[in-house]
XYZ file of C-alpha atoms in Angstrom:
472
model
C -99.851 53.245 -9.162
C -99.473 50.035 -7.128
C -96.174 49.741 -5.284
C -95.806 46.124 -6.320
C -95.665 47.153 -9.983
C -92.857 49.677 -9.536
C -89.646 48.840 -11.371
C -87.556 51.603 -9.817
C -87.761 54.026 -6.888
C -86.756 57.588 -7.806
C -85.136 59.571 -4.991
C -84.746 63.328 -5.450
C -85.222 66.661 -3.739
C -87.963 69.172 -4.500
C -85.543 71.466 -6.350
C -84.895 68.651 -8.822
C -88.510 67.509 -9.230
C -88.982 68.983 -12.714
C -85.793 67.340 -14.016
C -86.647 64.017 -12.341
C -90.125 64.093 -13.889
C -88.494 64.359 -17.294
C -86.397 61.291 -16.456
C -89.503 59.450 -15.213
C -91.295 60.218 -18.485
C -88.370 58.807 -20.476
C -88.392 55.649 -18.345
C -92.123 55.198 -18.907
C -91.593 55.648 -22.654
C -89.261 52.632 -22.521
C -91.757 50.470 -20.635
C -90.393 51.049 -17.124
C -92.756 51.873 -14.237
C -91.080 54.263 -11.783
C -92.200 55.304 -8.351
C -92.146 59.094 -8.748
C -93.574 60.760 -5.642
C -95.198 63.628 -7.566
C -97.325 61.110 -9.438
C -97.790 58.427 -6.800
C -98.511 60.086 -3.428
C -102.113 60.996 -2.711
C -103.144 63.876 -0.387
C -104.496 61.341 2.132
C -101.238 59.353 2.259
C -98.865 59.455 5.211
C -95.828 60.431 3.168
C -93.151 58.641 5.142
C -95.161 55.397 5.204
C -95.899 55.661 1.482
C -92.224 56.182 0.684
C -91.182 53.294 2.918
C -93.608 50.864 1.313
C -92.633 51.955 -2.185
C -88.944 51.519 -1.468
C -89.496 48.075 0.071
C -91.422 47.032 -3.029
C -88.692 48.198 -5.419
C -85.756 46.147 -6.663
C -84.012 49.149 -8.253
C -83.358 52.628 -6.955
C -82.135 55.763 -8.708
C -80.817 58.575 -6.502
C -80.569 61.981 -8.173
C -77.482 63.515 -6.562
C -77.189 67.266 -6.992
C -75.993 70.298 -5.035
C -79.578 70.655 -3.774
C -79.989 67.000 -2.766
C -76.825 66.861 -0.657
C -78.219 69.800 1.359
C -81.617 68.128 1.809
C -82.031 65.999 4.931
C -84.965 64.107 3.399
C -83.039 63.340 0.219
C -80.069 62.123 2.270
C -82.395 59.947 4.368
C -83.692 58.331 1.174
C -80.117 57.972 -0.073
C -79.208 56.149 3.158
C -82.265 53.904 2.830
C -81.302 52.986 -0.739
C -77.714 52.279 0.340
C -78.972 50.033 3.146
C -81.368 48.189 0.823
C -78.518 47.649 -1.644
C -76.275 46.144 1.030
C -78.949 44.068 2.767
C -81.249 42.785 0.022
C -79.448 43.407 -3.267
C -81.409 46.406 -4.532
C -79.609 47.805 -7.591
C -78.560 51.270 -6.502
C -77.885 53.671 -9.392
C -76.486 57.136 -8.596
C -77.336 59.805 -11.168
C -75.336 63.026 -11.096
C -77.077 66.313 -11.825
C -74.785 69.297 -11.561
C -71.212 69.326 -10.361
C -71.153 67.711 -6.946
C -68.929 65.312 -5.021
C -70.392 61.824 -4.752
C -71.345 60.619 -1.253
C -69.188 57.645 -0.154
C -71.553 54.772 -0.981
C -72.478 56.234 -4.364
C -68.810 56.523 -5.264
C -68.548 52.737 -4.982
C -71.241 52.206 -7.613
C -71.163 52.726 -11.366
C -73.019 55.983 -11.866
C -74.198 58.077 -14.786
C -73.527 61.793 -15.176
C -76.412 63.811 -16.618
C -74.715 67.165 -16.037
C -74.433 69.382 -19.109
C -75.849 66.774 -21.495
C -77.647 67.578 -24.741
C -81.210 66.431 -25.390
C -79.889 63.562 -27.509
C -77.431 62.507 -24.807
C -80.174 62.725 -22.172
C -82.387 60.386 -24.214
C -79.514 57.909 -24.729
C -78.587 57.811 -21.040
C -82.226 57.492 -19.968
C -82.685 54.598 -22.421
C -79.637 52.893 -20.920
C -81.042 53.246 -17.393
C -84.379 51.845 -18.549
C -82.628 48.817 -20.094
C -80.684 48.130 -16.887
C -83.771 48.498 -14.692
C -85.621 46.107 -16.996
C -82.818 43.578 -16.601
C -81.100 44.090 -19.943
C -77.496 44.995 -20.746
C -76.120 48.470 -20.272
C -75.345 50.639 -23.261
C -71.924 49.757 -24.647
C -69.700 52.387 -26.131
C -67.007 54.933 -25.482
C -69.226 57.389 -23.576
C -70.454 54.731 -21.145
C -66.904 53.455 -20.739
C -65.659 56.908 -19.814
C -68.319 57.182 -17.095
C -67.437 53.693 -15.829
C -63.738 54.373 -15.655
C -64.139 57.472 -13.541
C -65.913 55.593 -10.740
C -64.071 55.047 -7.453
C -62.445 51.833 -6.290
C -63.345 50.926 -2.788
C -66.370 49.011 -1.682
C -66.847 46.716 1.318
C -64.963 43.394 1.088
C -67.085 40.555 -0.218
C -66.608 37.067 -1.674
C -65.520 37.299 -5.301
C -67.432 34.691 -7.271
C -66.245 33.726 -10.760
C -68.283 35.006 -13.704
C -70.490 32.609 -15.602
C -68.137 32.651 -18.585
C -64.444 33.622 -18.360
C -63.477 36.161 -20.991
C -60.713 38.241 -22.454
C -60.788 41.345 -20.240
C -59.978 44.497 -22.221
C -58.577 47.338 -20.081
C -58.141 50.927 -21.243
C -58.044 54.427 -19.836
C -60.938 56.884 -20.357
C -58.969 58.831 -22.981
C -58.546 55.609 -24.971
C -62.191 54.518 -24.764
C -62.803 54.871 -28.519
C -59.974 52.486 -29.414
C -60.663 50.190 -26.446
C -64.341 49.884 -27.380
C -63.461 49.158 -31.011
C -60.894 46.555 -29.932
C -63.416 44.782 -27.697
C -65.872 44.781 -30.610
C -63.266 43.304 -32.949
C -62.580 40.435 -30.554
C -66.302 39.740 -30.216
C -66.693 39.665 -33.995
C -63.857 37.133 -34.089
C -65.971 34.858 -31.873
C -63.984 35.379 -28.658
C -65.652 35.927 -25.267
C -64.932 39.519 -24.205
C -65.590 41.699 -21.191
C -64.516 45.325 -20.948
C -65.092 48.308 -18.712
C -67.830 49.368 -21.125
C -69.863 46.351 -19.978
C -70.283 47.692 -16.449
C -73.932 48.436 -15.769
C -75.161 51.414 -13.764
C -75.406 50.305 -10.143
C -72.608 47.689 -10.331
C -70.045 47.719 -7.520
C -67.225 49.088 -9.635
C -63.940 47.516 -8.555
C -65.465 44.278 -7.241
C -67.175 43.635 -10.577
C -63.891 44.220 -12.397
C -62.046 42.050 -9.863
C -64.541 39.242 -10.476
C -63.736 39.306 -14.193
C -59.966 39.660 -13.793
C -59.547 36.720 -11.397
C -60.979 34.321 -14.000
C -59.863 36.108 -17.168
C -58.684 34.036 -20.116
C -56.185 36.862 -20.626
C -55.919 40.548 -19.776
C -55.657 42.783 -22.847
C -54.180 46.145 -21.833
C -54.219 49.143 -24.174
C -50.904 50.836 -23.386
C -50.715 54.628 -23.697
C -49.340 57.429 -21.527
C -52.889 57.889 -20.185
C -53.217 54.247 -19.129
C -49.732 54.396 -17.621
C -50.887 57.234 -15.340
C -54.258 55.641 -14.506
C -54.692 54.209 -11.017
C -57.580 52.115 -12.383
C -55.436 50.458 -15.048
C -52.599 49.886 -12.577
C -54.994 48.124 -10.196
C -56.355 45.969 -13.018
C -52.868 44.922 -14.077
C -51.833 44.097 -10.510
C -55.017 42.119 -9.886
C -54.412 40.060 -13.013
C -50.782 39.469 -12.081
C -51.657 38.397 -8.536
C -53.871 35.659 -9.993
C -51.469 34.581 -12.724
C -53.524 35.698 -15.697
C -51.799 35.853 -19.125
C -51.318 39.375 -20.488
C -51.673 40.652 -24.042
C -50.514 44.285 -23.974
C -51.397 46.393 -27.016
C -49.007 49.331 -27.415
C -51.133 52.111 -28.898
C -48.918 55.056 -27.954
C -45.901 55.901 -25.807
C -43.648 53.481 -23.963
C -44.311 50.037 -22.525
C -46.212 50.083 -19.205
C -43.747 49.672 -16.319
C -45.851 46.833 -14.853
C -45.643 44.921 -18.145
C -41.994 45.574 -18.967
C -41.124 41.862 -19.183
C -44.140 40.880 -21.319
C -44.360 40.464 -25.072
C -46.721 43.013 -26.660
C -48.578 43.846 -29.873
C -47.427 47.034 -31.614
C -50.479 49.117 -32.623
C -48.824 52.521 -32.766
C -50.264 53.032 -36.244
C -53.709 53.156 -34.586
C -54.942 50.040 -36.378
C -56.825 47.205 -34.714
C -55.353 43.716 -34.540
C -54.215 41.984 -37.728
C -54.977 38.382 -38.676
C -51.816 37.049 -37.000
C -52.642 38.692 -33.652
C -56.251 37.489 -33.804
C -54.997 33.988 -34.553
C -52.730 34.151 -31.509
C -55.674 35.145 -29.293
C -57.758 32.312 -30.733
C -54.992 29.825 -29.855
C -54.736 31.364 -26.401
C -58.490 30.878 -25.982
C -58.107 27.218 -26.918
C -55.232 26.785 -24.456
C -57.012 28.405 -21.528
C -60.345 26.664 -22.047
C -58.545 23.365 -22.654
C -56.534 23.591 -19.453
C -53.183 23.886 -21.270
C -50.386 26.364 -20.487
C -50.897 29.580 -22.467
C -48.774 29.905 -25.603
C -47.571 33.481 -25.918
C -44.457 34.737 -27.686
C -41.394 35.368 -25.542
C -40.291 39.007 -25.323
C -37.065 39.659 -27.260
C -33.927 39.180 -25.192
C -32.234 42.103 -26.923
C -33.653 45.355 -28.194
C -36.616 45.333 -25.782
C -38.456 48.673 -25.985
C -37.844 50.875 -22.950
C -40.565 50.890 -20.339
C -42.121 54.056 -18.972
C -40.662 55.322 -15.728
C -42.396 56.116 -12.470
C -40.893 58.689 -10.134
C -40.164 57.435 -6.610
C -42.563 59.993 -5.133
C -45.447 58.785 -7.312
C -44.555 55.155 -6.667
C -44.423 55.593 -2.901
C -47.758 57.414 -2.919
C -49.350 54.540 -4.837
C -47.753 52.088 -2.441
C -49.209 54.016 0.488
C -52.674 53.859 -1.107
C -52.513 50.068 -1.653
C -51.365 49.462 1.911
C -53.980 51.794 3.369
C -56.656 49.731 1.597
C -55.198 46.414 2.773
C -54.221 45.384 -0.773
C -51.012 43.674 0.362
C -50.494 41.656 -2.809
C -50.838 44.757 -4.985
C -48.425 46.596 -2.708
C -45.988 43.688 -2.875
C -45.878 43.661 -6.680
C -45.544 47.447 -6.829
C -42.647 47.279 -4.347
C -40.827 44.869 -6.667
C -41.334 47.199 -9.631
C -40.038 50.190 -7.672
C -36.883 48.352 -6.643
C -36.229 47.018 -10.151
C -36.775 50.402 -11.755
C -34.464 52.164 -9.311
C -31.677 49.742 -10.313
C -32.405 50.094 -14.032
C -33.551 46.448 -14.158
C -37.262 46.841 -14.825
C -37.125 45.004 -18.162
C -34.928 42.184 -16.841
C -36.919 41.799 -13.607
C -34.195 40.537 -11.243
C -31.087 41.795 -9.390
C -27.563 40.631 -8.721
C -25.313 42.113 -6.005
C -23.947 44.615 -8.526
C -27.438 45.769 -9.443
C -28.586 45.997 -5.813
C -25.708 48.369 -5.122
C -27.278 50.758 -7.649
C -30.529 51.034 -5.669
C -30.615 54.453 -3.955
C -30.653 53.958 -0.194
C -33.621 56.283 0.375
C -35.979 54.132 -1.716
C -35.848 50.951 0.436
C -36.025 53.212 3.481
C -39.220 54.818 2.183
C -40.693 51.453 1.216
C -39.892 49.995 4.623
C -41.444 52.940 6.454
C -44.750 52.482 4.606
C -44.896 48.712 5.119
C -44.032 49.078 8.800
C -46.547 51.857 9.400
C -49.501 50.111 7.753
C -48.747 46.718 9.334
C -47.954 48.021 12.828
C -44.349 46.928 12.447
C -45.114 43.364 11.284
C -43.886 43.775 7.694
C -41.035 45.511 5.893
C -37.343 45.069 5.151
C -36.254 45.934 8.694
C -38.596 43.332 10.160
C -37.253 40.757 7.690
C -33.651 41.527 8.660
C -34.551 41.029 12.321
C -35.919 37.555 11.496
C -33.011 36.588 9.258
C -31.073 33.545 10.566
C -27.329 33.686 10.915
C -25.317 32.720 7.864
C -21.910 33.048 6.291
C -20.177 36.276 5.336
C -22.762 36.867 2.630
C -25.747 36.081 4.859
C -28.012 33.011 5.033
C -28.812 30.664 2.206
C -32.068 31.430 0.441
C -33.915 28.273 1.632
C -33.212 29.143 5.292
C -34.225 32.757 4.748
C -37.462 31.663 3.038
C -38.326 29.395 5.959
C -37.665 32.203 8.463
C -39.973 34.581 6.576
C -42.764 32.040 6.040
C -42.252 31.650 2.302
C -41.797 27.884 2.787
C -42.476 25.478 5.647
C -38.833 24.494 6.050
C -35.536 24.926 4.248
C -36.190 21.619 2.466
C -39.827 22.346 1.492
C -40.867 23.559 -1.935
C -42.182 27.056 -2.599
C -45.563 27.321 -4.378
C -44.875 27.877 -8.079
C -47.670 30.380 -8.642
C -47.639 33.754 -6.934
C -51.331 33.608 -5.964
C -50.756 30.328 -4.077
C -47.547 31.660 -2.572
C -49.215 34.878 -1.335
C -51.954 32.874 0.396
C -49.297 31.646 2.815
C -49.315 35.084 4.443
C -52.843 34.294 5.662
C -55.524 36.634 6.963
C -53.317 37.796 9.839
C -50.421 38.567 7.464
C -47.566 36.378 8.719
C -44.843 38.555 10.250
C -41.997 39.399 7.883
C -43.667 37.873 4.836
C -43.740 41.133 2.843
C -42.160 42.535 0.719
C -41.273 39.336 -1.163
C -39.614 40.862 -4.274
C -41.184 38.019 -6.249
C -42.305 38.844 -9.805
C -45.175 36.768 -11.252
C -44.027 37.839 -14.703
C -40.946 35.636 -14.255
C -42.842 32.461 -13.338
C -42.828 30.990 -16.841
C -39.023 31.216 -17.022
C -37.176 27.969 -16.219
C -34.788 29.834 -13.905
C -37.459 31.894 -12.090
C -36.402 30.596 -8.669
C -32.748 31.504 -9.243
C -33.719 35.021 -10.366
C -35.909 35.509 -7.307
C -33.336 34.182 -4.835
C -30.605 36.338 -6.414
C -32.808 39.418 -6.058
C -33.734 38.844 -2.416
C -30.222 37.874 -1.249
C -28.608 40.761 -3.125
C -30.931 43.423 -1.715
C -30.809 42.001 1.819
C -27.018 42.001 1.684
C -27.060 45.624 0.561
C -29.438 46.567 3.376
C -27.146 44.900 5.921
C -24.192 46.802 4.497
C -26.102 50.050 4.943
C -27.063 49.036 8.454
C -30.791 49.197 7.623
């Protein structure tokens, strides 16, 4: 078999050769030409040279990752070569799991497929999906593929995030809700709306960066709210990414309480398990027209009274998530989470802002814990204590908000305007993270309110005054 005709390079260890041959046969049955060493290497070949030339001639690579392969130096060498080719020349790198094994770091950053404990029918379906992706077609859509996609890891090397060819409604759901989420995405497509969901990830995609690409340009973010999505780090990251970039949200409450990150948003009640009715579909169609026409999105206002209670997050869980965001350099995500933690501790999550009376209800240990994390991960450049050190002198109640904002870099001077959108505002921190800029306690969910600035200034001044009273 000529190297130039190979569609995909198969990497495996000798212990997995029989299983990999079965996969190769399935790929061939779907019109894909794999480089499978057992078929392609002749006795006269110099093996290492033959493998090198085959890999260089391939634009796709499948690595069979198993307990045997992670113990094989040759298999790990091939794995490293595939990872390098993916980073340097765009080879689509597809990890395939065989047996229960921890993914190596680079593989964990790619959408993978798990062939462990599958039936013959499932094996054929997954192999057909891989063949379609290798051939340049779409990945298999459906709940099973979505569950695999949602269990992939987050981190991959920073890269420019280019907008997708066509902005879409991004449907987000937890693995346990994949059946409903898949059906919901299908309903929106049938209604003629552009849709992208986690089920559209293809094997080999860089997981979080592909999702981030879609979220930054989303027409709206449709979140299926359940206890499982509430506890999902993936869903939390998707919500925060959408909020950072000012995307409209259409939460769909399937079960449980309102997500704590969406406490101030209007939502669709689907607790009967039904898909969207004609009125909700009509609303999404109007939203599509608004967003593609460059008009402000028209979404219903949440009720001022009788708002459903939002789910709660314990301080320990919240601080651990904050630590994770800061450790990964996701300052904007950490900033929004900090605001939620403070609001929730004061019982103001639904309202989204604080007065002096509310700030007095914040337990002292929470701001202390938040400050310690910000200070540690920014080498002392960020955090409440750093902000207090930069605060200009003021009256008995502290400085006016314009002067405080200028001191912390939120505006150029006390007279200058503050960017209206959070994403533009957060850019002011810059690559070097301007000292004292974070946490801002600014909530993008309030930006459509006419008094958003007053709510924000009340929150910041009230909490800062409380911190000064505590001596923090």
